[in-house]
Amino acid sequence: EINIADYEFGSVLNDIMNMTSKKARNKGLEFCLQASRDIPGKLRGDDVKIKQVVTNLVNNAIKYTESGKVTVAVSFDKEKSTLRIDVIDTGVGITPQEQKKIFKSFMRLEESKNRSIEGMGLGLNISKQLLALMHGRIEFESEYGKGSTFTIFVPQEVIDENPVGSFLEETEYKPLRPDDHEVSFTAPEAKILIVDDNELNLEVITAILGDTEMQMTTAMSGSECIETLRKERFDMIFLDQMMPGMSGIETLKI
């Protein structure tokens, strides 16, 4: 189902970068964000589905790129009110034969040469279906041995014309390399519980905290949080406030 709501586009960019940049760094890849500074700051659409699609494309790009870089380029066509996101890699590329079946379920690129790489699974197939539900589309270009570019186009209503440029200036995303990121502490004995009804948010926070070596447990509802606490003790709980059924405030009181 598509869930339409107003959202801050800068927040979407931030989530995508947080969820994927660490994987790129761990492989020694450069990871670049190139976003037009005049993209409207607030849009209306299904931001969760857009993040799912783009994250899938970026993760695939990282999987199939052993050296070089992965680039996410973002722009907005104001005349057509359409968001465009390109995911560009310098990876293995796709043969002409494989290009014909790239969106089939459980597609895997050249199995004999890429056995160590997790397959794309249903990712591209589902991404194409999600984009169709949002009246969008996906295109790609690839040269075998040199890399691929996947491009999505998604119509989005503009809610606030003020550009997202200030977000980009504040975050200053630059090419990321393994030595750019340092963790200020590790706490392998610390146990934390993270509670959020949005699976994407759980992925973001666990990715951000991964290098701290803390023992992380997740729950997707207030009731699941309570049940988990009956069985185990935690040093810290990250608790989402807005959850269906039992809110974060109600959960906290219990």
C-alpha positions as a printed Julia matrix, in Angstrom:
254×3 Matrix{Float64}:
  0.0     0.0     0.0
  1.11    3.54   -0.73
  0.89    5.95    2.21
  0.92    9.58    1.12
  2.11   12.25    3.57
  4.08   15.5     3.71
  7.77   14.96    4.44
 11.08   16.8     4.7
 13.25   15.77    1.79
 16.46   16.5     3.69
 15.46   13.87    6.24
 15.04   11.29    3.45
 18.54   12.02    2.15
 19.94   11.78    5.64
 18.32    8.37    6.26
 19.54    6.96    2.94
 23.12    8.1     3.56
 23.13    6.79    7.13
 21.84    3.38    6.07
 24.25    2.83    3.21
 27.45    4.83    3.67
 28.95    2.51    6.28
 28.69   -0.49    3.93
 30.53    1.46    1.25
 33.24    2.57    3.67
 33.73   -0.99    4.88
 34.53   -2.03    1.3
 36.94    0.88    0.81
 34.66    2.59   -1.73
 34.16    6.31   -2.19
 30.55    7.27   -1.53
 29.28   10.54   -2.98
 26.03   12.45   -2.72
 25.37   14.95   -5.49
 22.1    16.76   -4.83
 20.8    19.92   -6.49
 20.47   22.65   -3.9
 17.17   23.86   -5.39
 15.21   20.68   -4.64
 12.06   21.75   -2.72
 12.52   21.22    1.01
  9.11   19.67    1.64
  7.33   17.24   -0.68
  4.23   15.08   -0.54
  4.38   11.38   -1.36
  5.39    8.05    0.18
  8.84    8.83    1.53
  9.18    5.39    3.17
  8.74    3.6    -0.19
 11.17    5.99   -1.88
 13.78    5.25    0.8
 13.2     1.5     0.37
 13.71    1.69   -3.39
 16.81    3.91   -3.26
 18.38    1.96   -0.39
 17.91   -1.25   -2.39
 19.57    0.29   -5.45
 22.5     1.65   -3.42
 23.01   -1.66   -1.6
 23.08   -3.48   -4.95
 25.61   -0.97   -6.29
 27.84   -1.55   -3.25
 27.54   -5.35   -3.54
 28.64   -5.39   -7.17
 31.43   -2.79   -6.86
 34.82   -3.97   -5.63
 36.74   -0.74   -6.23
 36.01    2.86   -7.17
 32.89    4.64   -6.01
 29.14    4.72   -5.69
 27.36    8.0    -6.38
 23.82    9.06   -5.53
 22.73   12.01   -7.71
 19.44   13.75   -6.89
 17.53   16.43   -8.8
 13.96   17.71   -9.16
 12.14   18.64  -12.38
  9.84   21.46  -11.28
  7.94   21.58  -14.57
  6.96   17.92  -14.27
  7.02   17.95  -10.44
  9.16   14.83  -10.56
 11.98   13.65   -8.32
 14.92   12.01  -10.1
 17.51    9.87   -8.31
 20.48    8.24  -10.07
 22.56    5.52   -8.42
 25.87    5.24  -10.28
 28.57    2.65   -9.64
 31.92    1.56  -11.07
 31.13   -2.11  -10.53
 31.01   -5.26  -12.63
 28.28   -4.0   -14.95
 25.58   -6.1   -16.58
 25.91   -8.14  -19.77
 23.42   -7.48  -22.61
 21.91  -10.94  -22.0
 21.34  -10.25  -18.31
 19.92   -6.8   -18.98
 16.87   -8.43  -20.6
 15.94  -10.25  -17.37
 17.26   -7.82  -14.74
 13.83   -7.13  -13.19
 12.82  -10.78  -12.81
 12.39  -12.24   -9.31
 15.55  -13.58   -7.66
 17.84  -12.32  -10.4
 21.54  -12.77   -9.66
 24.33  -11.39  -11.85
 26.66  -13.98  -13.38
 26.41  -16.58  -10.65
 29.64  -18.33  -11.63
 31.69  -15.15  -11.13
 29.8   -13.62   -8.22
 29.12  -16.51   -5.87
 30.38  -14.6    -2.86
 27.9   -11.76   -3.47
 24.41  -11.9    -2.03
 21.83  -11.96   -4.81
 19.52   -9.07   -5.6
 16.63  -11.27   -4.48
 13.27   -9.67   -5.09
 14.73   -6.18   -4.68
 14.65   -4.86   -8.25
 11.4    -6.61   -9.05
  9.67   -5.12   -6.01
 11.29   -1.71   -6.56
  9.81   -1.59  -10.06
  6.37   -2.51   -8.7
  6.55    0.08   -5.91
  7.52    2.8    -8.39
  4.61    1.82  -10.62
  2.23    2.19   -7.65
  3.65    5.71   -7.15
  3.2     6.44  -10.91
  6.97    6.44  -11.28
  9.42    4.36  -13.29
 12.95    2.95  -13.26
 15.54    2.95  -16.06
 19.12    1.72  -16.26
 22.24    1.85  -18.39
 25.15   -0.52  -17.95
 28.45   -1.36  -19.61
 29.82   -4.75  -18.71
 33.04   -4.43  -16.73
 32.68   -0.66  -16.23
 29.59   -0.08  -14.11
 25.89    0.71  -14.06
 23.48    3.59  -13.54
 19.98    3.01  -12.22
 17.6     5.98  -12.42
 14.21    6.38  -10.81
 11.59    9.04  -11.59
  8.87    9.66   -8.99
  6.16   12.34   -9.27
  5.93   14.28   -5.99
  3.74   17.2    -4.98
  5.65   20.28   -3.81
  4.49   21.47   -0.38
  7.25   23.98    0.38
  9.29   25.66   -2.37
 12.1    26.62    0.04
 15.1    24.66   -1.25
 16.78   21.82    0.58
 20.17   23.5     0.06
 20.54   24.51    3.7
 20.34   20.85    4.74
 23.1    19.91    2.36
 25.29   22.76    3.58
 24.8    21.69    7.19
 25.58   18.03    6.56
 28.33   18.64    3.99
 28.26   15.17    2.5
 31.54   14.45    0.75
 33.14   11.31   -0.7
 33.5     8.92    2.22
 36.5     6.7     2.75
 37.15    4.12    5.48
 39.36    6.46    7.5
 36.83    9.33    7.51
 34.8     7.81   10.33
 35.94    7.34   13.89
 33.9     6.04   16.8
 34.44    7.96   20.04
 33.77    4.92   22.25
 33.03    1.2    22.26
 30.91   -0.57   24.85
 30.67   -4.28   24.04
 29.06   -5.09   27.41
 26.36   -2.44   27.11
 22.87   -3.68   26.24
 20.38   -1.35   24.58
 16.81   -1.8    23.4
 15.57    0.17   20.39
 11.79    0.47   19.96
 10.22    1.85   16.77
  7.29    0.7    14.62
  9.15    1.74   11.46
 11.57   -0.96   10.32
 13.53    1.58    8.29
 14.21    3.65   11.43
 15.49    0.53   13.19
 17.91   -0.07   10.32
 19.15    3.51   10.5
 19.88    3.59   14.22
 21.46    0.13   14.34
 23.7     1.1    11.42
 24.72    4.35   13.11
 25.54    2.59   16.39
 27.09   -0.52   14.87
 30.74    0.46   15.45
 30.14    1.05   19.16
 29.91   -2.76   19.56
 26.95   -2.36   21.9
 24.55   -5.33   22.1
 21.41   -4.11   20.33
 17.93   -5.59   20.57
 14.99   -4.17   18.61
 11.22   -4.15   19.13
  8.51   -2.85   16.82
  5.76   -1.96   19.32
  5.17   -0.87   22.89
  3.77   -4.27   23.84
  6.8    -6.04   22.34
  9.01   -3.67   24.31
  7.25   -4.57   27.59
  7.47   -8.3    26.85
 11.19   -7.97   26.09
 11.79   -6.07   29.33
 10.08   -8.81   31.35
 12.74  -11.25   30.14
 15.85   -9.11   30.01
 17.52   -6.05   31.53
 18.91   -3.19   29.41
 21.21   -0.26   30.18
 19.37    2.08   27.83
 16.15    2.19   25.83
 15.55    4.28   22.72
 11.77    4.65   22.62
  9.76    6.05   19.71
  6.93    8.3    20.85
  4.45    7.9    17.96
  3.52    4.23   17.62
  0.16    2.6    16.82
 -1.64    0.85   19.65
  0.54    1.76   22.63
  2.36    5.07   22.25
  5.87    5.69   23.52
  4.51    7.72   26.45
  2.15    4.91   27.5
  4.96    2.39   27.16
  7.24    4.58   29.29
  4.67    4.78   32.08
  4.3     1.01   32.19
